[in-house]
mmCIF file of C-alpha atoms in Angstrom:
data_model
loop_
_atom_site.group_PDB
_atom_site.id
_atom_site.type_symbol
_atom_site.label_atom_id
_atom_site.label_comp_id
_atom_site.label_asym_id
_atom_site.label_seq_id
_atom_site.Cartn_x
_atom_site.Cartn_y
_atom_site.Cartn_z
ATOM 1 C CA UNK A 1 -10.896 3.861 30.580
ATOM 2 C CA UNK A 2 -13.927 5.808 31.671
ATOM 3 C CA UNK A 3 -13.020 8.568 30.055
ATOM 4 C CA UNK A 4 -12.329 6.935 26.622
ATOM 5 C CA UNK A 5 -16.015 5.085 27.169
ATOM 6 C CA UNK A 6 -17.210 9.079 27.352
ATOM 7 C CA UNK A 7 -15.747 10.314 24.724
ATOM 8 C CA UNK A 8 -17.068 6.849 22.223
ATOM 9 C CA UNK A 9 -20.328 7.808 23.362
ATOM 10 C CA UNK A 10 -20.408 11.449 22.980
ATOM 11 C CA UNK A 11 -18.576 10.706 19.227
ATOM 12 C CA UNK A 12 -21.428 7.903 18.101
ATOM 13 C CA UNK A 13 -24.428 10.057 19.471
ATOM 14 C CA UNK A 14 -23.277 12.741 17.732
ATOM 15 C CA UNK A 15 -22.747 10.234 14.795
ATOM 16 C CA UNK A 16 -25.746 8.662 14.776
ATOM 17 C CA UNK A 17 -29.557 9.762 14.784
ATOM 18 C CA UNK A 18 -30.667 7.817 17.639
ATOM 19 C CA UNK A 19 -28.674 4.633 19.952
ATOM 20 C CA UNK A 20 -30.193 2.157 22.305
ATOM 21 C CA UNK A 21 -28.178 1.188 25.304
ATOM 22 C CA UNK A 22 -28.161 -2.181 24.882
ATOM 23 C CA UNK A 23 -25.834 -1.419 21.203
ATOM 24 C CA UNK A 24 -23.657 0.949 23.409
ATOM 25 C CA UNK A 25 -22.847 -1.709 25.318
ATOM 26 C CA UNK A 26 -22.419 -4.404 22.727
ATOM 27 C CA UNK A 27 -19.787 -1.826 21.479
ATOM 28 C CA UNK A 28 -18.366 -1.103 24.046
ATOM 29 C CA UNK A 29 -18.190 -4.292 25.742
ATOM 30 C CA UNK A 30 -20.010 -3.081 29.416
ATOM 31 C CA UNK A 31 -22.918 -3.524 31.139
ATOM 32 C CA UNK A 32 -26.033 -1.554 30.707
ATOM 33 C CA UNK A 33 -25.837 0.204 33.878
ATOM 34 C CA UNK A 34 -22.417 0.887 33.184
ATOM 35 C CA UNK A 35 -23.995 2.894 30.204
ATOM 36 C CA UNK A 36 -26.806 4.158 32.255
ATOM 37 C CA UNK A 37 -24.137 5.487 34.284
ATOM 38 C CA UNK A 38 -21.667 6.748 31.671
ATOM 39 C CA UNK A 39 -25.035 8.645 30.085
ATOM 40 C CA UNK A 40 -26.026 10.388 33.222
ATOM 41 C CA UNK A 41 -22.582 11.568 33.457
ATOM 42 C CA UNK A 42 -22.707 13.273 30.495
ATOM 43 C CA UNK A 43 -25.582 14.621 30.921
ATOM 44 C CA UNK A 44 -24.116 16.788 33.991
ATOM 45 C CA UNK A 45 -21.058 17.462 32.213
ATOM 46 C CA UNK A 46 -23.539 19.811 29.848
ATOM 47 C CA UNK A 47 -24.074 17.769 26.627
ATOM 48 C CA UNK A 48 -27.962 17.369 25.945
ATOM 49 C CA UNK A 49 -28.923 13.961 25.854
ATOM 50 C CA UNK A 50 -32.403 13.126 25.478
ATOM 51 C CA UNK A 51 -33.987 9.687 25.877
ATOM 52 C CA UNK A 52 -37.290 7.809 23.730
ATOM 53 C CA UNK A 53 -38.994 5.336 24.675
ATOM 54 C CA UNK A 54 -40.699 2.129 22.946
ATOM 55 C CA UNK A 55 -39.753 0.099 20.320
ATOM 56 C CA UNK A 56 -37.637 2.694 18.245
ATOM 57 C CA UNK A 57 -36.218 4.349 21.578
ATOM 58 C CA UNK A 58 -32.988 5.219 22.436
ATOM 59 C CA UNK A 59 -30.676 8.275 23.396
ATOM 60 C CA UNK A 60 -29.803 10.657 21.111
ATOM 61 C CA UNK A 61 -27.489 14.512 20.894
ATOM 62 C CA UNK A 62 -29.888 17.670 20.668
ATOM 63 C CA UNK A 63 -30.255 18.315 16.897
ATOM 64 C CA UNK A 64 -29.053 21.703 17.903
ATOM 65 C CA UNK A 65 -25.296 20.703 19.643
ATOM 66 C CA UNK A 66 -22.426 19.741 18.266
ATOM 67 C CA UNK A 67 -18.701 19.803 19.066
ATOM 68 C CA UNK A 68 -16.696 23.517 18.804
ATOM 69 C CA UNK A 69 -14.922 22.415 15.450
ATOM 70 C CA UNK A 70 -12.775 25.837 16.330
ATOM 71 C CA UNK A 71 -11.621 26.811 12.908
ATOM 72 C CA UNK A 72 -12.456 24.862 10.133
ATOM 73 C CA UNK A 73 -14.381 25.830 7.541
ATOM 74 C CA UNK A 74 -17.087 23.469 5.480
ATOM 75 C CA UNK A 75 -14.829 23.044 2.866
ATOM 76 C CA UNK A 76 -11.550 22.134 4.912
ATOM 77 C CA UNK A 77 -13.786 19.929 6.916
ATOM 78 C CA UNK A 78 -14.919 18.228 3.775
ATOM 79 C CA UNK A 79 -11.322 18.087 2.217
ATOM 80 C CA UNK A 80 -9.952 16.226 5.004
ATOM 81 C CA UNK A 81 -12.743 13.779 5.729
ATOM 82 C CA UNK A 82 -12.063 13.005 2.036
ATOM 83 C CA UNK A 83 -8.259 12.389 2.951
ATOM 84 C CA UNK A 84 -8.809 10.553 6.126
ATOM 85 C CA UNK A 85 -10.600 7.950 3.683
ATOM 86 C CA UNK A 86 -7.787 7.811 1.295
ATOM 87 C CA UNK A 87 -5.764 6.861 3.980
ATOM 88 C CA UNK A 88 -7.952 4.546 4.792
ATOM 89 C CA UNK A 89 -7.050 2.710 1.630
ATOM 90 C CA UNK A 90 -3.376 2.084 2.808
ATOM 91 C CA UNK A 91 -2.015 0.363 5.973
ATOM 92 C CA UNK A 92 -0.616 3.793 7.638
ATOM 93 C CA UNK A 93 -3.461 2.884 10.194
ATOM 94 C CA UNK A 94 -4.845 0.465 11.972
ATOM 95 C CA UNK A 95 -8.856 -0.445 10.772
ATOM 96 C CA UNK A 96 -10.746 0.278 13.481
ATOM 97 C CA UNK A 97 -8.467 3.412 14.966
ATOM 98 C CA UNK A 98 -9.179 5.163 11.491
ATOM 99 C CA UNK A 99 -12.892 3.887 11.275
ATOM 100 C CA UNK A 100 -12.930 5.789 15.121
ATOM 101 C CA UNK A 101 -10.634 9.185 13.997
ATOM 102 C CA UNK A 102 -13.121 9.074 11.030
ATOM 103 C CA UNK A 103 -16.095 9.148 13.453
ATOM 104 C CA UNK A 104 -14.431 11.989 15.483
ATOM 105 C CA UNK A 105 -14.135 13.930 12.393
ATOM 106 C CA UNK A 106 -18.287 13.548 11.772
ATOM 107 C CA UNK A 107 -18.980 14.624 14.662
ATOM 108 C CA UNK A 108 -17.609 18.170 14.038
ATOM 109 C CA UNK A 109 -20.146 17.860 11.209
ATOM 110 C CA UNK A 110 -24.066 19.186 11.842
ATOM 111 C CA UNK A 111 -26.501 16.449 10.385
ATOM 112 C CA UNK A 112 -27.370 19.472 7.882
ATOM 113 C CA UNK A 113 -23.859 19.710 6.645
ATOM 114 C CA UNK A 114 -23.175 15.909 6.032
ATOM 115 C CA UNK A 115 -26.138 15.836 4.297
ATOM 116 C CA UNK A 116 -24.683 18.361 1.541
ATOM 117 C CA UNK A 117 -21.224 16.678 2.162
ATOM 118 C CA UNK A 118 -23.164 13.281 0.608
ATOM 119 C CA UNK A 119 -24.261 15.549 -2.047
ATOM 120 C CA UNK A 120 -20.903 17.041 -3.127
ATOM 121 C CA UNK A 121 -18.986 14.266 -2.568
ATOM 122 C CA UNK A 122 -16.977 14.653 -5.795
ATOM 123 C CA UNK A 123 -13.394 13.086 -4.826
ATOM 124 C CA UNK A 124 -12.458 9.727 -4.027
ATOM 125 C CA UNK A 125 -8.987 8.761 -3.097
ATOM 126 C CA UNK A 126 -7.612 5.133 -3.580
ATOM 127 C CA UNK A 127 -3.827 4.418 -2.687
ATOM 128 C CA UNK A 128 -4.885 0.784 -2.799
ATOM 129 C CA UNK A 129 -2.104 -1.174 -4.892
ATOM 130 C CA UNK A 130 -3.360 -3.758 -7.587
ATOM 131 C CA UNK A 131 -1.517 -6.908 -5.876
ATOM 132 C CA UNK A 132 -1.303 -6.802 -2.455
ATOM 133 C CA UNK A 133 -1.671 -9.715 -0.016
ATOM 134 C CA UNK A 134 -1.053 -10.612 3.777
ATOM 135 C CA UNK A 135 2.740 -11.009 3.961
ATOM 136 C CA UNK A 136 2.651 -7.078 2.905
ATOM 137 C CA UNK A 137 0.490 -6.398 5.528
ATOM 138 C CA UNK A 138 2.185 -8.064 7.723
ATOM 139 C CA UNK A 139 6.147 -6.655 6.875
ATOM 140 C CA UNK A 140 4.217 -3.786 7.310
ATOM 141 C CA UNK A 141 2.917 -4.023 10.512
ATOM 142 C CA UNK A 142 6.535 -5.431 11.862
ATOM 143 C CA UNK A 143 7.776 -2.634 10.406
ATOM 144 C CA UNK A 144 5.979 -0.027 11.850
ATOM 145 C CA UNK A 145 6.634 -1.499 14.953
ATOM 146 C CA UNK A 146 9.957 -1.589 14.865
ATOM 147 C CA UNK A 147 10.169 2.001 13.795
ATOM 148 C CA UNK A 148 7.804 2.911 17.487
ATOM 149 C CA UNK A 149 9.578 1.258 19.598
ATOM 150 C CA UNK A 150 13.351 2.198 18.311
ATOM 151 C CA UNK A 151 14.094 -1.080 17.555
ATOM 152 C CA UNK A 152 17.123 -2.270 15.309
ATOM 153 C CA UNK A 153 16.517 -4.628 12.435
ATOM 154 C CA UNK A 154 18.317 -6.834 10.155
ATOM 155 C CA UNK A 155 17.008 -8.064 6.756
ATOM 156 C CA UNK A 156 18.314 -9.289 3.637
ATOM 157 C CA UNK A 157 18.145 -7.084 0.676
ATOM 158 C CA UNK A 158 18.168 -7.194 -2.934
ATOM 159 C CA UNK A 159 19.292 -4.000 -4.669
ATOM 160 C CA UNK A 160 18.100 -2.889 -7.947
ATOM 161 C CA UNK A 161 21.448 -4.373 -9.491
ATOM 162 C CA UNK A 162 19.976 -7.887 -8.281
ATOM 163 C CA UNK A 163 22.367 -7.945 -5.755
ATOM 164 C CA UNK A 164 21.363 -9.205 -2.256
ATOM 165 C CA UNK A 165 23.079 -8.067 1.217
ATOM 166 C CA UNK A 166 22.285 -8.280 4.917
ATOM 167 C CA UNK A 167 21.830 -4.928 5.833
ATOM 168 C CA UNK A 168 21.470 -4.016 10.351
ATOM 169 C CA UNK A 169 19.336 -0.450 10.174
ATOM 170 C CA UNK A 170 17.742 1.692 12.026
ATOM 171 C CA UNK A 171 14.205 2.228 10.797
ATOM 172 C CA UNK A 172 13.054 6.047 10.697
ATOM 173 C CA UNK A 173 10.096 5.884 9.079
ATOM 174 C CA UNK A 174 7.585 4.679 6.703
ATOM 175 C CA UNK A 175 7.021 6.541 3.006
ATOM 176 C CA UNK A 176 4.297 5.714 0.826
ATOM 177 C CA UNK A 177 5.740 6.797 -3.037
ATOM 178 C CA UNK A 178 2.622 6.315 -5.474
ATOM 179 C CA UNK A 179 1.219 2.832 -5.193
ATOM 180 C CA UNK A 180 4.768 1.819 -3.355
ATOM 181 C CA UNK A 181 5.853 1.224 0.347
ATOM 182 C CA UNK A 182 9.427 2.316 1.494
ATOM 183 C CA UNK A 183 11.483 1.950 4.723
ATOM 184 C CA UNK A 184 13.465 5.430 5.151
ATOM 185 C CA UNK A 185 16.283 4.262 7.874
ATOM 186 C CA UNK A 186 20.341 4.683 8.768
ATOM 187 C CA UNK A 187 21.625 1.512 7.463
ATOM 188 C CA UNK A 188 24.817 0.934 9.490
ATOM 189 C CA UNK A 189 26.620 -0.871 6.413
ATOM 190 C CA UNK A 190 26.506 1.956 4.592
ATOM 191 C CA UNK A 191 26.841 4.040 7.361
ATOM 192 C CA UNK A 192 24.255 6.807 5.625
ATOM 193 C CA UNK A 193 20.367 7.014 5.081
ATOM 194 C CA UNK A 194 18.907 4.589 2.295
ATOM 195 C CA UNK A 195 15.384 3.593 1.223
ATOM 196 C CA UNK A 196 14.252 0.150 1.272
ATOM 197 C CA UNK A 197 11.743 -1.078 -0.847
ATOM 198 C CA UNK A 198 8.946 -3.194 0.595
ATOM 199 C CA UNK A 199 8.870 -5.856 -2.109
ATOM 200 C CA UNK A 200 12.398 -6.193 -1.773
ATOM 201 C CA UNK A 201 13.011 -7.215 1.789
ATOM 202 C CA UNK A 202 13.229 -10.841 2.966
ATOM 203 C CA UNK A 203 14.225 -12.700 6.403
ATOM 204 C CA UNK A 204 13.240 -9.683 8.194
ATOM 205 C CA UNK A 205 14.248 -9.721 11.983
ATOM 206 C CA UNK A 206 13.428 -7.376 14.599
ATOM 207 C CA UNK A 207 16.573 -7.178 17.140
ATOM 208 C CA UNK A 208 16.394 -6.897 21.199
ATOM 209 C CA UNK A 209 18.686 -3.727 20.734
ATOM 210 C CA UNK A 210 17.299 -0.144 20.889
ATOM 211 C CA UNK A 211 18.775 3.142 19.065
ATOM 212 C CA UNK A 212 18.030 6.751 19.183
ATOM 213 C CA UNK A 213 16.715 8.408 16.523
ATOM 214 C CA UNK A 214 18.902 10.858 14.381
ATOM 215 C CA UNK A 215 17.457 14.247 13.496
ATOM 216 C CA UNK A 216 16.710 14.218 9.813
ATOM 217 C CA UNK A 217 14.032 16.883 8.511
ATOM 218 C CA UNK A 218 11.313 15.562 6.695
ATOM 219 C CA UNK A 219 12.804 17.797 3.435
ATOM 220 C CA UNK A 220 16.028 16.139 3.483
ATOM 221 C CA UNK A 221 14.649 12.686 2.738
ATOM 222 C CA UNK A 222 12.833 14.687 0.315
ATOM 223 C CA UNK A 223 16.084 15.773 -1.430
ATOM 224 C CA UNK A 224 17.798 12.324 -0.891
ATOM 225 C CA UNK A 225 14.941 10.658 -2.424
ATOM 226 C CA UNK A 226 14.884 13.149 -5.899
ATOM 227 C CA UNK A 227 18.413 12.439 -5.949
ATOM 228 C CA UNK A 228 18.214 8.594 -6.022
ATOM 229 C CA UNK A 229 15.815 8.682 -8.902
ATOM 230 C CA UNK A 230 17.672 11.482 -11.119
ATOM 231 C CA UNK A 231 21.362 10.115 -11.067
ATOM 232 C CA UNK A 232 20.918 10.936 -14.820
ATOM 233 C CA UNK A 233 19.199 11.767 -17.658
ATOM 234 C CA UNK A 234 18.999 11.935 -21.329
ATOM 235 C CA UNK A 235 16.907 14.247 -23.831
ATOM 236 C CA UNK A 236 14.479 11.675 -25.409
ATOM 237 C CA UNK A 237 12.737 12.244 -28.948
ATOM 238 C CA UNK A 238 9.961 9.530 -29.474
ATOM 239 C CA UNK A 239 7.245 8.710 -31.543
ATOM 240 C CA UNK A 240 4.438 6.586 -30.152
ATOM 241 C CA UNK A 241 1.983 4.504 -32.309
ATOM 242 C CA UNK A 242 -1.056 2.118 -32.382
ATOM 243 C CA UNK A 243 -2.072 1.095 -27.976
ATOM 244 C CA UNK A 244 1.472 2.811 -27.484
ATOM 245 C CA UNK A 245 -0.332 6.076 -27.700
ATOM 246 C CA UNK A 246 -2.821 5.725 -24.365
ATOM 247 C CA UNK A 247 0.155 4.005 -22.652
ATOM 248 C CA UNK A 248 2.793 6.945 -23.452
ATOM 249 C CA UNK A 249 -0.271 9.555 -22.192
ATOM 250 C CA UNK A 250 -0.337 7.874 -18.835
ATOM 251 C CA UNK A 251 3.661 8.320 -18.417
ATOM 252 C CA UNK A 252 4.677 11.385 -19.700
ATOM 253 C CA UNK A 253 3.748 14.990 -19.149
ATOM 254 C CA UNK A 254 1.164 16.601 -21.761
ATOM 255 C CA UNK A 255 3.508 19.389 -22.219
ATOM 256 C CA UNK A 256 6.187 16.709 -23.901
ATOM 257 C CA UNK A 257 3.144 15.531 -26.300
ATOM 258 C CA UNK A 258 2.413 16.768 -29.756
ATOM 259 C CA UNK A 259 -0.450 14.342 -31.604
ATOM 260 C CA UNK A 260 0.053 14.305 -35.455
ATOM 261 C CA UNK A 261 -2.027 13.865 -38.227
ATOM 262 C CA UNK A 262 -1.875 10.135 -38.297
ATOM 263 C CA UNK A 263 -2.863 9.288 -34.833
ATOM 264 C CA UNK A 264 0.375 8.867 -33.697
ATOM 265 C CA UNK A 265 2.185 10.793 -31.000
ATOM 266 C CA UNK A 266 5.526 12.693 -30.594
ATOM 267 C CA UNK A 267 7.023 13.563 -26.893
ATOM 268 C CA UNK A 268 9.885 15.524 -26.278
ATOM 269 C CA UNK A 269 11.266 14.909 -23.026
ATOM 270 C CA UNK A 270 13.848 14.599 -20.535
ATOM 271 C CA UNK A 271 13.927 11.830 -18.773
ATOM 272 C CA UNK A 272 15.644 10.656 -15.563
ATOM 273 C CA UNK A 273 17.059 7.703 -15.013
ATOM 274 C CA UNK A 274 18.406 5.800 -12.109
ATOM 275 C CA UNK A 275 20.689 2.850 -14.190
ATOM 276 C CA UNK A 276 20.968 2.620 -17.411
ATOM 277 C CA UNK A 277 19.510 -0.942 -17.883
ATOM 278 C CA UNK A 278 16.073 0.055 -16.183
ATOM 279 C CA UNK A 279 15.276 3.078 -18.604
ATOM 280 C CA UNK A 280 16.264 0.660 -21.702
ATOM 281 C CA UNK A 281 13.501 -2.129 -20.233
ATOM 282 C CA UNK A 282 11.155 0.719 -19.751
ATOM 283 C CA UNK A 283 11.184 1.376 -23.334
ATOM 284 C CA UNK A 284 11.057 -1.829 -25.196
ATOM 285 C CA UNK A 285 8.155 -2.027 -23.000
ATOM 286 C CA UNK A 286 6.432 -0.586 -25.616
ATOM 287 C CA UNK A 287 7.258 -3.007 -27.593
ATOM 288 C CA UNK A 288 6.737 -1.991 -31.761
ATOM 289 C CA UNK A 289 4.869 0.993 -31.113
ATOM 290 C CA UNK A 290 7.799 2.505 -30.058
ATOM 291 C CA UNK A 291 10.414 4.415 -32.804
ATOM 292 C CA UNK A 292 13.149 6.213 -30.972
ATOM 293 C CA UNK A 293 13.885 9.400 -32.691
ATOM 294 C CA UNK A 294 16.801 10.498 -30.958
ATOM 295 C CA UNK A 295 19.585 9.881 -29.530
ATOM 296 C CA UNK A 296 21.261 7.415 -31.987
ATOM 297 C CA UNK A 297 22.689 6.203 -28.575
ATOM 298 C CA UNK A 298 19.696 5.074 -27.057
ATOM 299 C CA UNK A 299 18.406 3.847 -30.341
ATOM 300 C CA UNK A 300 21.237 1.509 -30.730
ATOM 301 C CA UNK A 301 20.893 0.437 -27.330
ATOM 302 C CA UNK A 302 17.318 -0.258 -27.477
ATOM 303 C CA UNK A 303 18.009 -2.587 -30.756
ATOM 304 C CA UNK A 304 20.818 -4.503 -29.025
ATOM 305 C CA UNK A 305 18.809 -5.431 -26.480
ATOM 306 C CA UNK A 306 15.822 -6.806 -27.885
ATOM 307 C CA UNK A 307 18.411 -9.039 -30.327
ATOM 308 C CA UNK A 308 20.002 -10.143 -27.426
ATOM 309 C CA UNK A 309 16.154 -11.315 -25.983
ATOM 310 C CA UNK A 310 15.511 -12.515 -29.459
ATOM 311 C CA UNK A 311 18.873 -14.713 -29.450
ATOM 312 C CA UNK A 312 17.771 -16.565 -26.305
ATOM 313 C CA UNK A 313 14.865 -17.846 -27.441
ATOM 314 C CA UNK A 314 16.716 -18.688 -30.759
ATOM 315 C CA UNK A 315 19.439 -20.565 -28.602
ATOM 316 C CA UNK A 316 16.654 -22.379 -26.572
ATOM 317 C CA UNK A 317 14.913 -23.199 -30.531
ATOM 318 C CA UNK A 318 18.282 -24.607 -31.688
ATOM 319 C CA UNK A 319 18.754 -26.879 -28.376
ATOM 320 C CA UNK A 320 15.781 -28.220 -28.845
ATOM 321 C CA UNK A 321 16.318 -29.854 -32.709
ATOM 322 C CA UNK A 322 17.284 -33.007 -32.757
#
C-alpha cells in the first residue's frame, strides 16, 4: 500500500506544477502526516522535492527531473498518449485505472514537451458508439469478469438467422470490431470457437465452474473472424444517385468509385457477404437512389423483395376496408 501511495505521489508531482498536502491526502484518503511522511521518503529515495510556503504553497518535482522514459521518442510518446485516450472512449478499462495509466504516461513527459504536445495535438480518437446505455456497460463488465477469473457462462443467443439457443462457453476474450463489442470464446455446443455479439446476448449467467484456457493465437481469431464475414461474395455493378451518393462514399472503397457527369456515382466492387438476406437489406437500404447494374440475379432479388415489403402494407390496407 505504501508503495502504491509513493508511486501516486511521485506520478501527480510530476503531473502537476505545484500540490498542497492537504489535496494529497484528500486523494489519497490519509492523513497529513502520513503525507509528510510518504514526502520525506521520497525525498531520500533521490527524487527532488521542494516545498513553498504561504498561501499558494505546496510541494512540487524539480523542473529539471523527470522519469527515465528509456526509449521512446517524442513522437511515439505522443502517438500513444493519443491512443491511451481513444481507449478511453470504450469500456476496455476501468475510469479511474486509465485516468491513472494516463497520468503515468505524463509523467514521462517534460512540462516543455506537453506544452508542444497541446500544440500539435492533431488526432483525436473516438470508439464511442452512438447508442449505448448501462445494461452494455454492465454485460460488459460481467463479461470481462468472467473471462479473468476462468469462469464458465451460459446465455441465450440469437443468431443472425433469428434463431435463439442456450449456448455454455468458455469466454476467451473481448474484441472490439468498429463501433461493435464481441465475446471470442469455445462454445461447448458447438464444440469450436464462435463470436458472440454483445447486442445479441440475453439471460446471461456466470457459472461456479472454472475452465482452462485453450491456446489460440491472437491471428487465428483473426482468420476465423475474416472467414465468418466472407462466406461469399458477388461482383456488384451499381449506380448511386441523389443522398445515395455521400452514403455509398462512406461504404465503399474510393478505388470502386467513378463520379459521372451527372452527379451520380458508379462503384465496381466485390462484395462479401455473410447470408444472402443481409446483403439484399443492405441494399434496398438505399432505397431509390439505388439502380443495380449487374448481376441480373441480384437485381431480381432486390425487386422481389421490396414487392414483397410493399404487399404487406397492401395486405394490412385491404384488412382495414370495411
Amino acid at each position: 500500500m505504501k508503495l502504491e501511495r509513493l508511486m501516486a505521489i511521485t506520478i501527480l508531482l510530476l503531473n502537476r506544477k505545484r500540490v498542497q498536502a492537504q489535496e494529497l491526502a484528500n486523494r489519497l484518503e490519509v492523513s497529513l502526516r502520513t503525507v509528510y511522511r510518504d514526502l520525506e521518503t521520497l525525498s531520500m529515495s533521490g527524487i527532488p522535492i521542494v516545498s513553498y510556503s504561504g498561501n499558494e504553497g505546496g510541494f512540487e518535482i524539480m523542473e529539471s527531473f523527470r522519469l527515465d522514459r528509456q526509449m521512446l521518442s517524442f513522437d511515439e510518446l505522443h502517438a500513444l498518449f493519443t491512443a491511451l485516450r481513444g481507449l478511453q472512449s470504450t469500456q476496455a478499462m476501468k475510469r479511474h485505472n486509465m485516468d491513472r495509466l494516463l497520468e503515468k504516461v505524463g509523467a514521462l513527459v517534460s512540462k516543455a514537451e506537453r506544452e508542444h504536445m497541446a500544440d500539435t495535438d492533431q488526432v483525436a480518437i473516438d470508439l464511442t458508439p452512438w447508442t449505448s446505455g448501462a445494461a452494455s456497460g454492465a454485460l460488459y463488465e460481467a463479461l470481462h469478469s468472467a473471462v479473468q477469473d476462468k469462469k464458465l457462462i451460459r446465455f441465450a443467443y440469437t443468431d443472425g438467422n433469428g434463431e435463439e439457443t442456450e449456448r455454455r462457453v468458455e469466454p476467451q476474450m473481448l474484441v472490439l470490431k468498429g463501433y461493435t463489442w464481441y465475446l471470442h470464446g469455445y462454445c461447448l455446443k458447438r464444440d469450436d470457437y464462435r463470436l458472440f455479439r454483445f447486442s445479441r446476448i440475453r439471460d446471461l449467467a456466470i457459472l461456479p465452474d472454472t475452465f482452462r484456457r485453450r491456446s489460440l493465437p491472437l491471428a487465428e481469431v483473426n482468420e476465423r473472424w475474416e472467414a465468418a464475414w466472407r462466406q461469399e461474395s458477388v461482383d456488384l455493378v451499381l449506380r448511386f444517385t441523389g443522398k445515395a451518393v455521400v452514403a455509398a462514399m462512406d461504404q465503399f472503397d474510393p478505388a470502386d468509385m467513378e463520379r459521372q457527369p451527372d452527379g451520380s456515382l458508379i462503384v465496381r466492387t466485390r462484395h462479401y457477404y455473410k447470408d444472402f438476406e443481409s446483403m439484399i437489406g443492405f441494399l434496398l437500404s438505399f432505397q431509390t437512389n439505388l439502380t443495380i447494374i449487374g448481376p441480373a440475379r441480384i437485381a431480381e432479388a432486390v425487386r422481389q423483395s421490396a414487392l414483397d415489403v410493399a404487399g404487406l402494407y397492401e395486405d394490412e390496407e385491404r384488412g382495414g376496408r370495411p
